[in-house]
Tab-separated table of C-alpha atoms in Angstrom:
chain	number	residue	atom	x	y	z
A	1	MET	CA	110.584	130.966	110.618
A	2	LYS	CA	113.937	129.335	111.320
A	3	THR	CA	112.757	127.980	114.695
A	4	ARG	CA	109.529	126.731	113.144
A	5	HIS	CA	111.507	124.841	110.502
A	6	ALA	CA	113.838	123.331	113.108
A	7	ILE	CA	110.830	122.176	115.134
A	8	LEU	CA	109.196	120.597	112.065
A	9	VAL	CA	112.373	118.687	111.166
A	10	ALA	CA	112.814	117.523	114.773
A	11	ALA	CA	109.163	116.454	114.941
A	12	ALA	CA	109.444	114.466	111.718
A	13	GLU	CA	112.567	112.734	113.041
A	14	VAL	CA	111.036	111.886	116.419
A	15	ILE	CA	107.777	110.672	114.837
A	16	HIS	CA	109.808	108.578	112.400
A	17	GLU	CA	111.676	106.962	115.280
A	18	ASN	CA	108.807	106.530	117.743
A	19	GLY	CA	105.582	106.621	115.758
A	20	TYR	CA	102.963	109.240	116.484
A	21	SER	CA	101.775	107.723	119.740
A	22	GLY	CA	105.364	107.292	120.986
A	23	ALA	CA	106.440	110.828	120.096
A	24	SER	CA	106.275	113.465	122.843
A	25	ILE	CA	106.478	117.231	122.800
A	26	SER	CA	109.400	117.142	125.245
A	27	LYS	CA	111.410	114.768	123.031
A	28	ILE	CA	110.774	117.060	120.093
A	29	MET	CA	111.792	120.148	122.081
A	30	ASP	CA	115.036	118.457	123.096
A	31	ARG	CA	115.789	117.442	119.514
A	32	ALA	CA	115.057	120.917	118.128
A	33	GLY	CA	116.882	122.669	120.959
A	34	VAL	CA	113.961	124.983	121.691
A	35	THR	CA	112.400	126.088	124.959
A	36	GLN	CA	108.822	125.417	125.976
A	37	GLY	CA	108.067	129.066	125.191
A	38	GLY	CA	109.553	128.721	121.710
A	39	MET	CA	107.568	125.551	121.094
A	40	TYR	CA	104.247	126.986	122.228
A	41	PHE	CA	104.796	130.177	120.242
A	42	HIS	CA	104.679	127.998	117.095
A	43	PHE	CA	102.637	124.916	118.067
A	44	LYS	CA	100.054	124.600	120.835
A	45	SER	CA	99.728	120.803	120.864
A	46	LYS	CA	101.221	117.561	119.581
A	47	GLU	CA	98.231	117.280	117.227
A	48	ALA	CA	98.910	120.712	115.720
A	49	LEU	CA	102.574	119.826	115.303
A	50	ALA	CA	101.816	116.490	113.643
A	51	GLN	CA	99.383	118.212	111.319
A	52	ALA	CA	102.080	120.706	110.333
A	53	VAL	CA	104.561	117.878	109.653
A	54	MET	CA	101.908	116.113	107.583
A	55	THR	CA	101.219	119.183	105.459
A	56	SER	CA	104.898	120.073	104.982
A	57	GLN	CA	105.744	117.383	102.453
A	58	GLN	CA	106.791	119.950	99.872
A	59	LEU	CA	109.270	121.318	102.438
A	60	PHE	CA	110.900	117.919	102.944
A	61	VAL	CA	111.433	116.892	99.317
A	62	ASP	CA	113.657	118.668	96.874
A	63	LEU	CA	113.111	117.252	93.390
A	64	PRO	CA	115.531	118.098	90.569
A	65	ASP	CA	114.570	120.811	88.092
A	66	ALA	CA	113.723	119.878	84.511
A	67	PRO	CA	111.569	121.236	81.701
A	68	ASP	CA	107.855	120.973	82.528
A	69	GLY	CA	105.721	118.452	80.664
A	70	LEU	CA	104.787	114.779	80.490
A	71	GLN	CA	108.335	113.392	80.856
A	72	ARG	CA	108.837	115.586	83.925
A	73	LEU	CA	105.592	114.271	85.444
A	74	VAL	CA	106.647	110.665	84.915
A	75	ASP	CA	110.172	111.371	86.200
A	76	MET	CA	108.734	113.038	89.340
A	77	SER	CA	106.908	109.840	90.207
A	78	PHE	CA	110.184	107.911	90.281
A	79	GLU	CA	112.010	110.717	92.112
A	80	ILE	CA	109.314	110.696	94.793
A	81	ALA	CA	109.785	106.913	95.074
A	82	ALA	CA	113.509	107.424	95.658
A	83	GLU	CA	112.776	110.090	98.290
A	84	LEU	CA	110.356	107.744	100.062
A	85	ARG	CA	113.153	105.211	100.384
A	86	LYS	CA	115.962	107.502	101.558
A	87	ASN	CA	114.322	110.562	103.173
A	88	VAL	CA	112.999	109.785	106.650
A	89	LEU	CA	111.436	113.231	107.122
A	90	PHE	CA	109.380	112.855	103.963
A	91	ARG	CA	108.453	109.300	104.942
A	92	ALA	CA	107.281	110.425	108.387
A	93	SER	CA	105.194	113.153	106.786
A	94	VAL	CA	103.617	110.753	104.283
A	95	ARG	CA	102.919	108.254	107.025
A	96	LEU	CA	101.041	110.880	109.043
A	97	ALA	CA	98.969	111.838	105.997
A	98	VAL	CA	97.979	108.193	105.530
A	99	GLU	CA	97.502	107.356	109.223
A	100	GLN	CA	95.349	110.342	110.127
A	101	GLY	CA	92.985	108.059	112.034
A	102	GLU	CA	95.635	107.868	114.741
A	103	PHE	CA	95.605	111.586	115.553
A	104	GLY	CA	92.265	112.860	114.413
A	105	PRO	CA	92.090	115.406	111.639
A	106	ASN	CA	90.578	114.847	108.222
A	107	ASP	CA	92.954	117.059	106.288
A	108	ASP	CA	93.680	116.555	102.606
A	109	THR	CA	96.247	119.383	102.303
A	110	ALA	CA	99.139	117.005	101.620
A	111	TYR	CA	97.170	115.288	98.844
A	112	VAL	CA	95.984	118.573	97.320
A	113	GLU	CA	99.503	120.015	97.229
A	114	TRP	CA	100.730	117.039	95.215
A	115	ALA	CA	97.706	117.349	92.933
A	116	HIS	CA	98.645	120.985	92.276
A	117	ARG	CA	102.220	120.017	91.542
A	118	PHE	CA	101.147	117.270	89.104
A	119	HIS	CA	98.554	119.586	87.570
A	120	ARG	CA	101.236	122.103	86.671
A	121	GLN	CA	103.070	119.425	84.667
A	122	LEU	CA	99.823	118.374	82.999
A	123	VAL	CA	99.129	121.943	81.885
A	124	ALA	CA	102.638	122.144	80.403
A	125	ALA	CA	102.149	118.761	78.710
A	126	GLN	CA	98.895	120.009	77.211
A	127	GLU	CA	100.615	123.146	75.896
A	128	ARG	CA	103.270	120.938	74.306
A	129	GLY	CA	100.573	118.929	72.521
A	130	GLU	CA	101.399	115.739	74.454
A	131	LEU	CA	97.884	115.062	75.790
A	132	LEU	CA	94.666	113.776	74.304
A	133	PRO	CA	91.941	116.384	73.689
A	134	SER	CA	89.064	117.142	76.084
A	135	LEU	CA	90.715	115.964	79.299
A	136	ASP	CA	89.890	117.333	82.717
A	137	LEU	CA	93.461	117.830	83.947
A	138	TRP	CA	92.418	118.494	87.517
A	139	GLU	CA	90.511	115.196	87.649
A	140	PHE	CA	93.542	113.366	86.294
A	141	ALA	CA	95.817	115.040	88.839
A	142	LYS	CA	93.586	113.842	91.687
A	143	VAL	CA	93.355	110.325	90.277
A	144	LEU	CA	97.152	110.257	89.968
A	145	VAL	CA	97.635	111.333	93.599
A	146	GLY	CA	95.236	108.605	94.723
A	147	ALA	CA	96.787	105.944	92.519
A	148	TYR	CA	100.287	106.925	93.625
A	149	THR	CA	99.390	106.936	97.323
A	150	GLY	CA	97.928	103.447	97.236
A	151	THR	CA	100.662	102.083	94.996
A	152	GLN	CA	103.385	103.147	97.421
A	153	LEU	CA	101.404	101.729	100.374
A	154	TYR	CA	100.886	98.373	98.666
A	155	SER	CA	104.575	98.353	97.727
A	156	ASN	CA	105.535	99.171	101.310
A	157	ALA	CA	103.478	96.256	102.626
A	158	ALA	CA	104.786	93.910	99.916
A	159	SER	CA	108.473	94.801	99.853
A	160	GLY	CA	109.287	97.811	102.052
A	161	ARG	CA	108.977	99.840	98.820
A	162	ALA	CA	111.764	97.924	97.032
A	163	ASP	CA	109.346	97.077	94.198
A	164	LEU	CA	107.851	100.576	93.967
A	165	PRO	CA	109.640	101.524	90.696
A	166	GLN	CA	108.320	98.354	89.042
A	167	ARG	CA	104.792	99.082	90.283
A	168	LEU	CA	105.024	102.653	88.985
A	169	VAL	CA	105.927	101.317	85.537
A	170	TRP	CA	102.736	99.252	85.670
A	171	MET	CA	100.694	102.210	86.937
A	172	TRP	CA	101.840	104.404	84.046
A	173	ARG	CA	101.189	101.602	81.550
A	174	PHE	CA	97.514	101.618	82.564
A	175	LEU	CA	97.074	105.398	82.979
A	176	LEU	CA	98.895	106.794	79.939
A	177	PRO	CA	96.517	105.530	77.212
A	178	ALA	CA	93.739	107.718	78.659
A	179	LEU	CA	96.043	110.702	79.039
A	180	ALA	CA	98.588	111.138	76.282
A	181	THR	CA	98.850	110.825	72.513
A	182	PRO	CA	100.395	107.589	71.228
A	183	GLU	CA	103.318	109.648	69.874
A	184	ALA	CA	103.954	111.252	73.259
A	185	VAL	CA	103.735	107.871	75.029
A	186	ALA	CA	106.178	106.336	72.542
A	187	ALA	CA	108.688	109.131	73.223
A	188	LEU	CA	108.617	108.666	77.030
A	189	THR	CA	111.240	107.026	79.194
A	190	ILE	CA	109.369	105.313	82.023
A	191	GLY	CA	111.646	104.327	84.855
A	192	PRO	CA	114.036	105.697	87.488
A	193	SER	CA	116.371	108.294	85.989
A	194	GLY	CA	119.691	106.772	85.054
A	195	SER	CA	118.053	103.383	84.796
A	196	GLY	CA	118.175	103.448	81.009
A	197	ALA	CA	115.304	101.481	79.550
A	198	ALA	CA	112.040	100.992	81.415
A	199	ALA	CA	111.887	97.995	83.726
B	1	MET	CA	86.300	78.454	114.580
B	2	LYS	CA	83.225	80.129	116.074
B	3	THR	CA	85.215	81.579	118.966
B	4	ARG	CA	87.919	82.765	116.595
B	5	HIS	CA	85.315	84.588	114.517
B	6	ALA	CA	83.745	86.182	117.606
B	7	ILE	CA	87.179	87.389	118.740
B	8	LEU	CA	87.944	88.875	115.314
B	9	VAL	CA	84.640	90.767	115.230
B	10	ALA	CA	85.137	92.042	118.786
B	11	ALA	CA	88.702	93.101	117.978
B	12	ALA	CA	87.590	94.998	114.870
B	13	GLU	CA	84.910	96.788	116.922
B	14	VAL	CA	87.271	97.704	119.756
B	15	ILE	CA	89.999	98.864	117.339
B	16	HIS	CA	87.393	100.897	115.450
B	17	GLU	CA	86.343	102.603	118.681
B	18	ASN	CA	89.742	103.092	120.293
B	19	GLY	CA	92.328	102.942	117.538
B	20	TYR	CA	95.066	100.330	117.628
B	21	SER	CA	97.056	101.935	120.416
B	22	GLY	CA	93.913	102.402	122.551
B	23	ALA	CA	92.656	98.849	122.071
B	24	SER	CA	93.536	96.301	124.751
B	25	ILE	CA	93.348	92.528	124.865
B	26	SER	CA	91.175	92.702	127.977
B	27	LYS	CA	88.634	95.019	126.308
B	28	ILE	CA	88.499	92.646	123.358
B	29	MET	CA	88.055	89.598	125.645
B	30	ASP	CA	85.166	91.339	127.432
B	31	ARG	CA	83.502	92.240	124.147
B	32	ALA	CA	83.879	88.749	122.705
B	33	GLY	CA	82.860	87.067	125.955
B	34	VAL	CA	85.883	84.774	125.964
B	35	THR	CA	88.221	83.749	128.739
B	36	GLN	CA	91.939	84.432	128.784
B	37	GLY	CA	92.462	80.766	127.905
B	38	GLY	CA	90.129	81.037	124.931
B	39	MET	CA	91.889	84.171	123.728
B	40	TYR	CA	95.392	82.742	124.004
B	41	PHE	CA	94.371	79.519	122.308
B	42	HIS	CA	93.640	81.600	119.173
B	43	PHE	CA	95.865	84.700	119.498
B	44	LYS	CA	99.069	85.080	121.490
B	45	SER	CA	99.362	88.885	121.338
B	46	LYS	CA	97.577	92.090	120.404
B	47	GLU	CA	99.855	92.310	117.353
B	48	ALA	CA	98.822	88.835	116.170
B	49	LEU	CA	95.178	89.707	116.692
B	50	ALA	CA	95.453	92.995	114.799
B	51	GLN	CA	97.208	91.192	111.974
B	52	ALA	CA	94.350	88.685	111.795
B	53	VAL	CA	91.776	91.513	111.707
B	54	MET	CA	93.780	93.206	108.968
B	55	THR	CA	93.903	90.072	106.833
B	56	SER	CA	90.225	89.194	107.363
B	57	GLN	CA	88.725	91.823	105.057
B	58	GLN	CA	87.042	89.192	102.904
B	59	LEU	CA	85.341	87.890	106.065
B	60	PHE	CA	83.886	91.309	106.896
B	61	VAL	CA	82.401	92.238	103.513
B	62	ASP	CA	79.611	90.411	101.770
B	63	LEU	CA	79.237	91.736	98.229
B	64	PRO	CA	76.153	90.836	96.166
B	65	ASP	CA	76.437	88.064	93.592
B	66	ALA	CA	76.318	88.911	89.898
B	67	PRO	CA	77.684	87.454	86.646
B	68	ASP	CA	81.476	87.721	86.469
B	69	GLY	CA	83.031	90.189	84.044
B	70	LEU	CA	83.890	93.851	83.546
B	71	GLN	CA	80.560	95.265	84.786
B	72	ARG	CA	80.890	93.139	87.931
B	73	LEU	CA	84.416	94.477	88.522
B	74	VAL	CA	83.239	98.088	88.209
B	75	ASP	CA	80.190	97.432	90.382
B	76	MET	CA	82.395	95.839	93.063
B	77	SER	CA	84.383	99.055	93.349
B	78	PHE	CA	81.215	100.996	94.227
B	79	GLU	CA	79.943	98.232	96.534
B	80	ILE	CA	83.254	98.317	98.430
B	81	ALA	CA	82.866	102.103	98.725
B	82	ALA	CA	79.414	101.629	100.280
B	83	GLU	CA	80.826	99.014	102.690
B	84	LEU	CA	83.613	101.408	103.711
B	85	ARG	CA	80.994	103.965	104.694
B	86	LYS	CA	78.607	101.704	106.620
B	87	ASN	CA	80.614	98.687	107.808
B	88	VAL	CA	82.801	99.533	110.801
B	89	LEU	CA	84.453	96.097	110.938
B	90	PHE	CA	85.596	96.393	107.354
B	91	ARG	CA	86.743	99.958	107.958
B	92	ALA	CA	88.783	98.911	111.000
B	93	SER	CA	90.388	96.145	108.980
B	94	VAL	CA	91.234	98.478	106.082
B	95	ARG	CA	92.620	101.037	108.479
B	96	LEU	CA	94.967	98.466	110.018
B	97	ALA	CA	96.171	97.433	106.550
B	98	VAL	CA	97.008	101.048	105.749
B	99	GLU	CA	98.418	101.994	109.175
B	100	GLN	CA	100.742	99.025	109.551
B	101	GLY	CA	103.498	101.352	110.734
B	102	GLU	CA	101.641	101.609	114.023
B	103	PHE	CA	101.905	97.900	114.881
B	104	GLY	CA	104.832	96.627	112.948
B	105	PRO	CA	104.291	93.995	110.295
B	106	ASN	CA	104.860	94.441	106.585
B	107	ASP	CA	102.079	92.191	105.397
B	108	ASP	CA	100.404	92.594	102.018
B	109	THR	CA	97.850	89.774	102.483
B	110	ALA	CA	94.873	92.144	102.513
B	111	TYR	CA	96.042	93.769	99.274
B	112	VAL	CA	96.801	90.444	97.587
B	113	GLU	CA	93.386	89.018	98.459
B	114	TRP	CA	91.672	91.941	96.754
B	115	ALA	CA	93.987	91.579	93.768
B	116	HIS	CA	92.921	87.913	93.487
B	117	ARG	CA	89.271	88.875	93.664
B	118	PHE	CA	89.660	91.560	90.973
B	119	HIS	CA	91.782	89.192	88.867
B	120	ARG	CA	88.955	86.664	88.764
B	121	GLN	CA	86.663	89.305	87.244
B	122	LEU	CA	89.346	90.303	84.768
B	123	VAL	CA	89.736	86.701	83.601
B	124	ALA	CA	85.972	86.481	83.090
B	125	ALA	CA	85.985	89.818	81.239
B	126	GLN	CA	88.744	88.511	78.985
B	127	GLU	CA	86.759	85.350	78.249
B	128	ARG	CA	83.762	87.520	77.340
B	129	GLY	CA	85.887	89.499	74.866
B	130	GLU	CA	85.596	92.732	76.848
B	131	LEU	CA	89.326	93.425	77.216
B	132	LEU	CA	92.036	94.673	74.903
B	133	PRO	CA	94.516	92.042	73.660
B	134	SER	CA	97.922	91.347	75.249
B	135	LEU	CA	97.155	92.611	78.751
B	136	ASP	CA	98.851	91.308	81.867
B	137	LEU	CA	95.732	90.844	84.002
B	138	TRP	CA	97.667	90.276	87.184
B	139	GLU	CA	99.543	93.571	86.733
B	140	PHE	CA	96.256	95.376	86.162
B	141	ALA	CA	94.717	93.772	89.259
B	142	LYS	CA	97.623	95.025	91.390
B	143	VAL	CA	97.466	98.521	89.877
B	144	LEU	CA	93.728	98.584	90.584
B	145	VAL	CA	94.207	97.602	94.230
B	146	GLY	CA	96.809	100.346	94.627
B	147	ALA	CA	94.726	102.962	92.832
B	148	TYR	CA	91.648	102.023	94.838
B	149	THR	CA	93.468	102.103	98.170
B	150	GLY	CA	94.851	105.581	97.616
B	151	THR	CA	91.624	106.898	96.131
B	152	GLN	CA	89.630	105.902	99.210
B	153	LEU	CA	92.301	107.385	101.509
B	154	TYR	CA	92.347	110.706	99.650
B	155	SER	CA	88.543	110.709	99.710
B	156	ASN	CA	88.552	109.984	103.431
B	157	ALA	CA	90.876	112.927	104.083
B	158	ALA	CA	88.900	115.210	101.760
B	159	SER	CA	85.324	114.332	102.702
B	160	GLY	CA	85.115	111.381	105.105
B	161	ARG	CA	84.581	109.258	101.947
B	162	ALA	CA	81.413	111.154	100.900
B	163	ASP	CA	83.000	111.912	97.509
B	164	LEU	CA	84.416	108.398	96.986
B	165	PRO	CA	81.823	107.375	94.332
B	166	GLN	CA	82.652	110.500	92.291
B	167	ARG	CA	86.385	109.793	92.597
B	168	LEU	CA	85.833	106.184	91.487
B	169	VAL	CA	84.058	107.444	88.375
B	170	TRP	CA	87.183	109.505	87.594
B	171	MET	CA	89.477	106.570	88.379
B	172	TRP	CA	87.628	104.314	85.952
B	173	ARG	CA	87.583	107.053	83.295
B	174	PHE	CA	91.401	107.041	83.307
B	175	LEU	CA	91.946	103.287	83.691
B	176	LEU	CA	89.407	101.818	81.277
B	177	PRO	CA	90.978	103.001	77.987
B	178	ALA	CA	94.056	100.843	78.710
B	179	LEU	CA	91.929	97.868	79.769
B	180	ALA	CA	88.753	97.358	77.760
B	181	THR	CA	87.532	97.590	74.186
B	182	PRO	CA	85.676	100.807	73.275
B	183	GLU	CA	82.515	98.708	72.784
B	184	ALA	CA	82.782	97.191	76.262
B	185	VAL	CA	83.441	100.617	77.817
B	186	ALA	CA	80.430	102.102	76.021
B	187	ALA	CA	78.198	99.328	77.406
B	188	LEU	CA	79.258	99.889	81.050
B	189	THR	CA	77.297	101.598	83.783
B	190	ILE	CA	79.835	103.375	85.980
B	191	GLY	CA	78.364	104.434	89.291
B	192	PRO	CA	76.761	103.128	92.481
B	193	SER	CA	74.120	100.500	91.694
B	194	GLY	CA	70.659	102.011	91.610
B	195	SER	CA	72.183	105.404	90.832
B	196	GLY	CA	71.089	105.217	87.209
B	197	ALA	CA	73.503	107.161	85.024
B	198	ALA	CA	77.121	107.700	86.008
B	199	ALA	CA	77.801	110.753	88.140
């Protein structure tokens, strides 16, 4: 398990630096300090390794703990934005999930794992009476993952993700009325933590 | 202008077939039937050519005409989904816009052009009294482009875009309450044209 983790971190670093097509198994072995035998025990090909990096996003981000519910869901979106800017392993993993055309698989694991994580907050929000009645929380979770993915891509193309927090404020402005009670929306802080008021 | 168009179409085809890293200027010249001089008159590098393909999405899709407004905006989203499934030039162009990491630029032209196109429908919808008061239509247009981009990517990973129409129905379900009057929402048909009722 420890070797596997070291290989995944090394692979994310090398893919970050060289892109998928420029990354090689031997570079990754050097970086991880593993032998060919150790590498092939865990991963049989560059494709398999890239797929593992892509589906290990939850391994690369460590979001702060907080009580579950709607505020936590909104806060997570801004915490993920901060991770995208400062955490190269996470960024490499996200990039692989988006650029799957380059290495082949159609694998939605990375998307589904985020949907599960958002869904958990939605269930808590529902239990706290923060949501509108008769919602399909799983549908909303999948819409949120899609909306988030494209928002961060557009922001990356527009500003290298510098304007991502502002775009997330807009995204929430147009998603919350279908999701939460007016009272719950009014009680939310929508912005990066420590930023004070919403942008 | 005719040669430039032929080169762009050939480049989109070759990039579709080989990916960006597998596409070569010489393959594209062969496909377009242009000389090296003709190519370099229009495009100085593979990067410049890929960037032109990426920013030519409006050239590759031909959406049906219809009266401007909210129904047109919703219909466009399903028409774009159909184009993504059947139109390889458009798909190659979209893929380049999303996979910019592979060839370098940070260029949001393709996103901004869609935002302009959606914005025009939003302005018409506002003039027809279909929208809620006090909206920033430009913000909504940008949120919609982001949400759409990520929704089609998630759908591509999950099902090769087979479930994109269903996911668009969900997307609209969670965006419309912040955008349009209840009367305008009730009057909408949300689904692929010719599909009858919404999925």
